[in-house]
Amino acid sequence: MSRPAAGAGRPGAEDPPSHRASWRASGTTRRSASLNASGTTHREGGQIADWLPLRPDLAGRTAYGAPQIDVPVRLNTNENPYGPSAGLVRAIADAVAGVAGRLNRYPDRDAVALRTDLAAYLGRGLSWRQVWAANGSNEVIQQLLLAFGGPGRSALGFEPSYSMHPLTARATATAWLSGARDGDFGLDPGRAVQAIRDQRPELVFLTSPNNPTGGALPLAVIEAVCDAAPGMVVLDEAYAEFARDGTPSALALLPRYRRLVISRTMSKAFALAGARVGYLAADPAVIEALLLVRLPYHLSAVTQAVARAALAHAAEPLATVQALRAERDRLVDWLRGQGLAVADSDANFVLFGEFGDAHAIWQAVLERGVLIRETGPRGWLRVTAGTPAEMGAFRDALLPVLAGAREEARQ
């Protein structure tokens, strides 16, 4: 990874004009923006009432949530900015209409047809019995922790990484053990193996490409972890489709490691964040274990129909992946051209820094109508790859902020 010294339509469609002026006139103030500025702990409402018999280990905690602020350009939650095409919208509507007349009946609780389609999408000879689906990859993670974690058990992750892993561990009464990544945000296999041998966790979480830093793990690291782990290894591949050419998926390792689970999502590459569809690939025995903790009929008939329609038209949303990969790479080059440190990225976002006061940079960019993310290591910020117009708005917002910060530093 290179770390220099710190210093709305479809692809090809006409981008909408900026609404920065109307946003500034809408009544959004610096105060309201600041109130919503917390990175991974923002939530609506106040503190939990002290008269509630809350679990002691949850006392004083706040709920997960990225800031939700009404601004012209939102580049903070790694969404795909390209909505479904008109053809895919019709296909989804037809699919939902096809099940609407049967909504008085429960859905297929095992979602066999959807799992069959997901297995075909993943390829590698996988069958539906090796694939499981749930309401977003977060529910997949929760089910894994419910089945293999819990009181008296622990999960190990290497941070900075996806903040929902430790939060979900806590919610399932699983002890969270924090391992460290290297200075360049990579993961040394020897250090990872030593942490596993020292801690002996029931679950090990890996993330590739990693959120929020963006880099993918070499297969050798994943193999070393699988060889050392005494329990389950959960590899979060939420951004796998965005990886640079030549980056292998750990799906190839499934035949060798029966306790390896690979988690995916349809929120990013398939632009279905609003549908909430996550899935995993693993040994069929792992999925049988998850049946013990899944809620009955956890995946609605409507959700299953929407996901299957998107998979049947996969070429359309996946075409946006190529556009976003190119936009991401241009963004990396541009940020480095500004003299910033930038983490190599295999995802649809870029981590950049290093700032003495990252929150001040975040706030100043927000005041120019662009919302990015405060998350990850201190002094760094994360921006999602968006449309060309959104990236232009981001550059226009960041440049005067950087100039102002540098001028202030010279005084």
Coordinates of C-alpha atoms in Angstrom, one line a residue:
M1 CA 0.0 0.0 0.0
S2 CA 1.3 3.4 -0.9
R3 CA 1.2 6.0 1.9
P4 CA 2.7 9.3 0.8
A5 CA 3.5 11.9 3.4
A6 CA 0.5 13.6 4.8
G7 CA 0.4 17.1 3.5
A8 CA -27.6 9.2 -10.0
G9 CA -28.3 7.8 -13.1
R10 CA -26.7 4.8 -14.7
P11 CA -23.1 4.9 -15.9
G12 CA -22.9 7.1 -19.0
A13 CA -26.2 8.9 -18.3
E14 CA -26.3 12.6 -17.8
D15 CA -25.6 13.5 -14.1
P16 CA -28.0 15.8 -12.3
P17 CA -27.0 19.3 -11.5
S18 CA -25.7 20.2 -8.1
H19 CA -28.3 21.2 -5.5
R20 CA -25.8 22.7 -3.1
A21 CA -27.5 26.2 -3.1
S22 CA -30.9 24.7 -2.3
W23 CA -29.4 22.6 0.5
R24 CA -27.8 25.6 2.1
A25 CA -31.1 27.4 2.0
S26 CA -33.1 24.4 3.4
G27 CA -32.4 25.2 7.0
T28 CA -29.7 22.6 7.6
T29 CA -27.3 24.2 10.1
R30 CA -23.8 23.6 11.4
R31 CA -25.3 22.6 14.7
S32 CA -27.6 19.9 13.3
A33 CA -24.8 18.5 11.2
S34 CA -22.5 18.4 14.2
L35 CA -25.1 16.6 16.2
N36 CA -25.1 13.8 13.6
A37 CA -21.4 13.6 13.2
S38 CA -20.5 10.6 15.3
G39 CA -19.0 7.9 13.2
T40 CA -20.2 4.4 14.1
T41 CA -22.3 5.2 17.2
H42 CA -24.9 7.7 15.9
R43 CA -28.5 6.9 16.7
E44 CA -31.8 8.8 16.9
G45 CA -33.2 9.6 20.3
G46 CA -31.7 10.0 23.7
Q47 CA -30.1 7.8 26.3
I48 CA -31.7 4.5 27.4
A49 CA -34.0 5.0 30.3
D50 CA -32.3 4.0 33.6
W51 CA -35.5 2.4 34.9
L52 CA -35.4 -0.3 32.2
P53 CA -33.9 -3.7 33.3
L54 CA -31.3 -3.6 30.5
R55 CA -28.5 -6.2 30.4
P56 CA -25.6 -4.8 32.4
D57 CA -23.2 -5.4 29.6
L58 CA -25.3 -3.1 27.3
A59 CA -25.6 -0.3 29.8
G60 CA -24.2 3.0 28.5
R61 CA -23.9 1.7 24.9
T62 CA -25.4 3.4 21.8
A63 CA -26.8 1.8 18.7
Y64 CA -24.8 1.4 15.4
G65 CA -25.6 3.8 12.6
A66 CA -23.9 6.0 10.1
P67 CA -24.9 9.7 10.1
Q68 CA -28.1 10.3 8.0
I69 CA -28.0 13.9 6.9
D70 CA -30.0 15.3 4.0
V71 CA -27.3 16.7 1.8
P72 CA -26.9 16.8 -2.0
V73 CA -24.1 14.3 -2.1
R74 CA -23.9 11.3 0.3
L75 CA -20.7 9.4 0.1
N76 CA -20.6 7.9 3.6
T77 CA -22.3 4.4 3.5
N78 CA -20.7 2.7 0.5
E79 CA -24.0 2.4 -1.4
N80 CA -24.0 1.8 -5.1
P81 CA -25.1 5.2 -6.6
Y82 CA -26.6 3.6 -9.7
G83 CA -30.2 2.6 -9.1
P84 CA -31.8 -0.3 -10.9
S85 CA -32.5 0.2 -14.6
A86 CA -36.0 0.6 -15.9
G87 CA -35.9 -2.9 -17.1
L88 CA -34.8 -4.3 -13.8
V89 CA -37.4 -2.2 -12.0
R90 CA -40.1 -3.8 -14.1
A91 CA -38.6 -7.3 -13.5
I92 CA -38.6 -6.7 -9.7
A93 CA -42.2 -5.3 -9.9
D94 CA -43.4 -8.3 -11.8
A95 CA -41.6 -10.7 -9.4
V96 CA -43.3 -9.0 -6.4
A97 CA -46.6 -9.0 -8.1
G98 CA -46.2 -12.8 -8.7
V99 CA -46.0 -13.4 -4.9
A100 CA -48.4 -10.7 -3.8
G101 CA -51.4 -12.9 -4.2
R102 CA -49.9 -15.5 -1.8
L103 CA -48.8 -13.2 1.0
N104 CA -51.4 -14.7 3.2
R105 CA -49.1 -17.7 3.3
Y106 CA -45.7 -18.0 4.9
P107 CA -42.7 -17.9 2.5
D108 CA -40.4 -20.9 1.9
R109 CA -38.6 -20.8 5.2
D110 CA -35.5 -22.4 3.7
A111 CA -35.5 -20.1 0.6
V112 CA -34.4 -23.0 -1.6
A113 CA -35.0 -21.3 -4.9
L114 CA -33.1 -18.2 -3.9
R115 CA -30.2 -20.2 -2.5
T116 CA -30.1 -22.2 -5.8
D117 CA -29.8 -18.9 -7.7
L118 CA -27.1 -17.6 -5.4
A119 CA -25.1 -20.8 -5.7
A120 CA -25.3 -20.5 -9.5
Y121 CA -24.1 -16.9 -9.3
L122 CA -21.1 -17.9 -7.1
G123 CA -20.3 -20.9 -9.4
R124 CA -17.4 -23.2 -8.4
G125 CA -19.8 -26.1 -8.4
L126 CA -21.6 -24.9 -5.2
S127 CA -25.1 -26.3 -4.5
W128 CA -27.9 -24.6 -2.7
R129 CA -27.1 -26.7 0.3
Q130 CA -23.8 -24.8 0.6
V131 CA -25.5 -21.4 0.5
W132 CA -27.6 -19.6 3.1
A133 CA -29.5 -16.3 2.8
A134 CA -30.7 -13.8 5.4
N135 CA -31.7 -10.2 5.9
G136 CA -28.4 -8.6 5.0
S137 CA -25.0 -9.9 5.8
N138 CA -25.4 -8.4 9.3
E139 CA -28.0 -11.1 10.0
V140 CA -25.7 -13.7 8.6
I141 CA -23.0 -12.5 11.1
Q142 CA -25.6 -12.5 13.9
Q143 CA -26.7 -16.0 13.2
L144 CA -23.1 -17.3 13.1
L145 CA -22.4 -15.7 16.5
L146 CA -25.6 -17.1 18.0
A147 CA -24.7 -20.5 16.8
F148 CA -21.0 -20.6 17.6
G149 CA -20.5 -17.8 20.1
G150 CA -22.4 -16.8 23.2
P151 CA -21.7 -16.7 26.9
G152 CA -18.3 -18.0 27.8
R153 CA -17.1 -17.9 24.2
S154 CA -15.0 -15.4 22.2
A155 CA -14.5 -14.0 18.8
L156 CA -11.3 -12.4 17.5
G157 CA -11.0 -9.7 14.8
F158 CA -8.1 -7.7 13.5
E159 CA -8.8 -3.9 13.6
P160 CA -9.5 -1.5 12.2
S161 CA -12.2 -3.5 10.5
Y162 CA -16.0 -3.6 10.1
S163 CA -17.4 -2.1 13.3
M164 CA -20.5 -4.4 13.3
H165 CA -18.4 -7.5 14.1
P166 CA -17.6 -6.4 17.7
L167 CA -21.0 -4.8 18.2
T168 CA -22.9 -8.0 17.1
A169 CA -20.5 -10.1 19.3
R170 CA -21.5 -8.0 22.3
A171 CA -25.2 -8.3 21.4
T172 CA -24.9 -12.1 21.4
A173 CA -22.9 -12.1 24.7
T174 CA -19.8 -13.2 22.9
A175 CA -16.5 -11.8 24.2
W176 CA -14.7 -9.7 21.6
L177 CA -10.9 -10.0 21.3
S178 CA -9.2 -7.2 19.3
G179 CA -6.1 -8.1 17.2
A180 CA -4.1 -5.4 15.4
R181 CA -3.4 -4.9 11.8
D182 CA 0.0 -3.8 10.5
G183 CA 0.9 -0.2 10.1
D184 CA -0.1 -0.3 6.4
F185 CA -3.4 -1.9 7.4
G186 CA -2.4 -5.3 6.1
L187 CA -2.4 -8.5 8.2
D188 CA 0.8 -10.4 8.8
P189 CA 0.0 -14.2 8.8
G190 CA 2.5 -14.9 11.6
R191 CA 1.1 -12.3 13.9
A192 CA -2.4 -13.4 13.1
V193 CA -1.6 -17.0 13.9
Q194 CA 0.1 -16.1 17.1
A195 CA -3.0 -14.1 18.3
I196 CA -5.1 -17.1 17.5
R197 CA -2.8 -19.5 19.4
D198 CA -2.7 -17.1 22.4
Q199 CA -6.5 -16.4 22.6
R200 CA -8.0 -19.7 21.3
P201 CA -11.3 -18.0 20.1
E202 CA -14.3 -19.9 19.0
L203 CA -14.7 -17.6 16.0
V204 CA -12.1 -15.6 13.9
F205 CA -13.4 -12.7 11.8
L206 CA -11.5 -11.6 8.6
T207 CA -12.6 -9.0 6.2
S208 CA -11.5 -8.9 2.6
P209 CA -11.7 -6.4 1.1
N210 CA -11.4 -4.8 4.5
N211 CA -13.8 -2.1 5.7
P212 CA -12.8 0.7 6.3
T213 CA -9.3 0.4 4.9
G214 CA -10.2 -1.2 1.5
G215 CA -7.4 -3.7 1.0
A216 CA -8.0 -7.4 0.2
L217 CA -6.2 -10.3 2.0
P218 CA -3.8 -12.6 0.2
L219 CA -5.1 -16.2 0.2
A220 CA -2.0 -17.2 2.1
V221 CA -3.1 -15.2 5.1
I222 CA -6.6 -16.8 5.0
E223 CA -5.1 -20.2 4.8
A224 CA -2.8 -19.6 7.7
V225 CA -5.7 -18.4 9.8
C226 CA -7.8 -21.4 8.8
D227 CA -5.0 -23.8 9.7
A228 CA -4.5 -22.2 13.1
A229 CA -8.1 -21.5 14.2
P230 CA -9.6 -24.0 16.6
G231 CA -13.2 -23.0 15.7
M232 CA -15.0 -21.1 12.9
V233 CA -13.3 -18.7 10.5
V234 CA -15.8 -16.1 9.1
L235 CA -14.5 -14.2 6.0
D236 CA -16.6 -11.1 5.2
E237 CA -16.4 -10.5 1.4
A238 CA -19.1 -7.8 1.2
Y239 CA -17.1 -5.9 -1.4
A240 CA -15.6 -8.8 -3.3
E241 CA -17.0 -7.8 -6.7
F242 CA -15.1 -4.5 -6.5
A243 CA -11.6 -6.1 -6.1
R244 CA -8.9 -5.3 -8.5
D245 CA -8.2 -7.7 -11.3
G246 CA -6.2 -10.8 -10.2
T247 CA -7.6 -10.7 -6.6
P248 CA -8.7 -14.2 -5.7
S249 CA -11.8 -15.1 -3.7
A250 CA -11.5 -17.4 -0.8
L251 CA -14.4 -19.4 -2.3
A252 CA -11.6 -21.6 -3.7
L253 CA -10.7 -22.6 -0.2
L254 CA -14.1 -24.0 0.9
P255 CA -13.4 -27.6 -0.1
R256 CA -10.3 -27.6 2.1
Y257 CA -11.7 -25.9 5.2
R258 CA -15.0 -27.2 6.5
R259 CA -15.1 -24.5 9.2
L260 CA -14.6 -21.6 6.8
V261 CA -17.6 -19.4 6.1
I262 CA -17.7 -16.7 3.4
S263 CA -20.2 -14.0 3.9
R264 CA -21.5 -11.8 1.0
T265 CA -24.1 -9.2 0.3
M266 CA -26.4 -8.0 -2.5
S267 CA -26.3 -4.4 -1.0
K268 CA -23.2 -3.2 -2.8
A269 CA -22.5 -4.7 -6.2
F270 CA -26.2 -5.5 -6.9
A271 CA -27.3 -2.1 -5.6
L272 CA -29.9 -3.7 -3.4
A273 CA -29.1 -2.0 -0.1
G274 CA -32.8 -1.3 0.4
A275 CA -33.8 -4.9 -0.1
R276 CA -31.6 -6.3 2.7
V277 CA -30.2 -9.5 1.3
G278 CA -27.1 -11.2 2.6
Y279 CA -25.8 -14.7 2.1
L280 CA -23.0 -17.1 2.9
A281 CA -21.2 -20.0 1.4
A282 CA -20.0 -22.9 3.7
D283 CA -20.1 -26.6 4.3
P284 CA -23.7 -27.8 4.5
A285 CA -23.2 -28.8 8.1
V286 CA -22.6 -25.2 9.0
I287 CA -26.0 -24.2 7.5
E288 CA -27.7 -27.0 9.4
A289 CA -26.3 -25.5 12.6
L290 CA -27.7 -22.1 11.6
L291 CA -31.2 -23.5 11.4
L292 CA -31.1 -23.9 15.2
V293 CA -30.9 -20.1 15.7
R294 CA -32.6 -18.6 12.7
L295 CA -36.0 -17.0 13.2
P296 CA -38.9 -18.8 11.5
Y297 CA -39.6 -17.5 8.1
H298 CA -36.9 -14.9 8.5
L299 CA -36.7 -14.0 4.8
S300 CA -40.0 -12.7 3.4
A301 CA -41.5 -13.8 0.1
V302 CA -41.1 -10.3 -1.2
T303 CA -37.4 -10.2 -0.3
Q304 CA -36.8 -13.5 -2.0
A305 CA -38.6 -12.5 -5.1
V306 CA -36.7 -9.2 -5.4
A307 CA -33.3 -10.9 -4.9
R308 CA -34.1 -13.6 -7.5
A309 CA -35.2 -11.0 -10.1
A310 CA -31.9 -9.1 -9.5
L311 CA -29.9 -12.3 -9.9
A312 CA -31.7 -13.1 -13.1
H313 CA -30.6 -9.7 -14.5
A314 CA -27.2 -9.7 -12.8
A315 CA -25.3 -8.3 -15.8
E316 CA -27.0 -5.0 -15.4
P317 CA -26.1 -4.1 -11.8
L318 CA -22.7 -5.7 -12.2
A319 CA -21.9 -3.4 -15.1
T320 CA -22.0 -0.5 -12.6
V321 CA -19.2 -2.3 -10.7
Q322 CA -16.8 -1.7 -13.5
A323 CA -17.7 2.0 -13.6
L324 CA -17.2 2.3 -9.9
R325 CA -13.9 0.5 -9.9
A326 CA -12.6 3.0 -12.5
E327 CA -14.0 5.9 -10.5
R328 CA -12.3 4.5 -7.3
D329 CA -9.0 4.2 -9.1
R330 CA -9.2 7.8 -10.4
L331 CA -10.1 8.9 -6.9
V332 CA -7.1 7.2 -5.4
D333 CA -4.8 8.9 -7.9
W334 CA -6.4 12.3 -7.4
L335 CA -6.1 12.2 -3.6
R336 CA -2.5 11.1 -3.8
G337 CA -2.0 14.0 -6.2
Q338 CA -3.1 16.3 -3.4
G339 CA -0.3 15.0 -1.2
L340 CA -2.6 12.9 1.0
A341 CA -1.9 9.4 2.3
V342 CA -4.3 7.0 0.6
A343 CA -4.8 3.3 1.3
D344 CA -4.9 0.9 -1.6
S345 CA -8.5 -0.1 -2.2
D346 CA -10.2 -3.2 -3.6
A347 CA -13.6 -1.9 -2.5
N348 CA -16.0 0.9 -3.6
F349 CA -14.5 3.4 -1.1
V350 CA -11.2 5.0 -0.3
L351 CA -9.6 5.7 3.0
F352 CA -7.5 8.9 3.1
G353 CA -5.6 11.1 5.6
E354 CA -3.7 11.7 7.6
F355 CA -5.2 14.8 9.3
G356 CA -4.4 16.4 12.7
D357 CA -8.1 17.1 13.1
A358 CA -10.1 14.8 10.8
H359 CA -13.4 15.9 12.3
A360 CA -12.8 19.5 11.2
I361 CA -12.1 18.3 7.7
W362 CA -15.3 16.2 7.7
Q363 CA -17.3 19.1 9.1
A364 CA -16.0 21.6 6.5
V365 CA -16.7 19.2 3.6
L366 CA -20.2 18.6 5.0
E367 CA -20.8 22.3 5.1
R368 CA -20.2 22.3 1.3
G369 CA -22.9 19.7 0.8
V370 CA -20.9 16.5 0.7
L371 CA -21.2 13.8 3.4
I372 CA -18.3 11.5 3.9
R373 CA -17.5 9.2 6.8
E374 CA -15.5 9.5 10.0
T375 CA -14.5 5.9 10.7
G376 CA -11.5 3.8 11.1
P377 CA -8.1 4.9 12.4
R378 CA -7.6 8.3 14.0
G379 CA -6.8 11.0 11.5
W380 CA -8.3 9.2 8.5
L381 CA -11.6 9.7 6.6
R382 CA -13.5 7.4 4.1
V383 CA -15.3 8.4 1.0
T384 CA -17.5 6.2 -1.2
A385 CA -16.9 6.1 -4.9
G386 CA -19.9 7.7 -6.6
T387 CA -21.0 9.0 -10.0
P388 CA -18.7 11.3 -11.9
A389 CA -20.9 14.3 -10.8
E390 CA -20.7 13.2 -7.2
M391 CA -16.9 12.8 -7.4
G392 CA -16.7 16.2 -8.9
A393 CA -18.7 17.7 -6.1
F394 CA -16.4 15.9 -3.6
R395 CA -13.3 17.3 -5.2
D396 CA -14.8 20.8 -5.3
A397 CA -15.6 20.5 -1.6
L398 CA -12.3 19.1 -0.5
L399 CA -9.9 21.3 -2.3
P400 CA -10.7 24.6 -0.5
V401 CA -10.9 22.7 2.8
L402 CA -7.3 21.4 2.2
A403 CA -6.1 24.8 1.1
G404 CA -7.6 26.4 4.2
A405 CA -6.1 23.7 6.5
R406 CA -2.6 24.2 5.0
E407 CA -2.9 28.0 5.2
E408 CA -3.8 27.7 8.9
A409 CA -0.9 25.3 9.5
R410 CA 1.5 27.9 8.1
Q411 CA 0.3 30.6 10.4

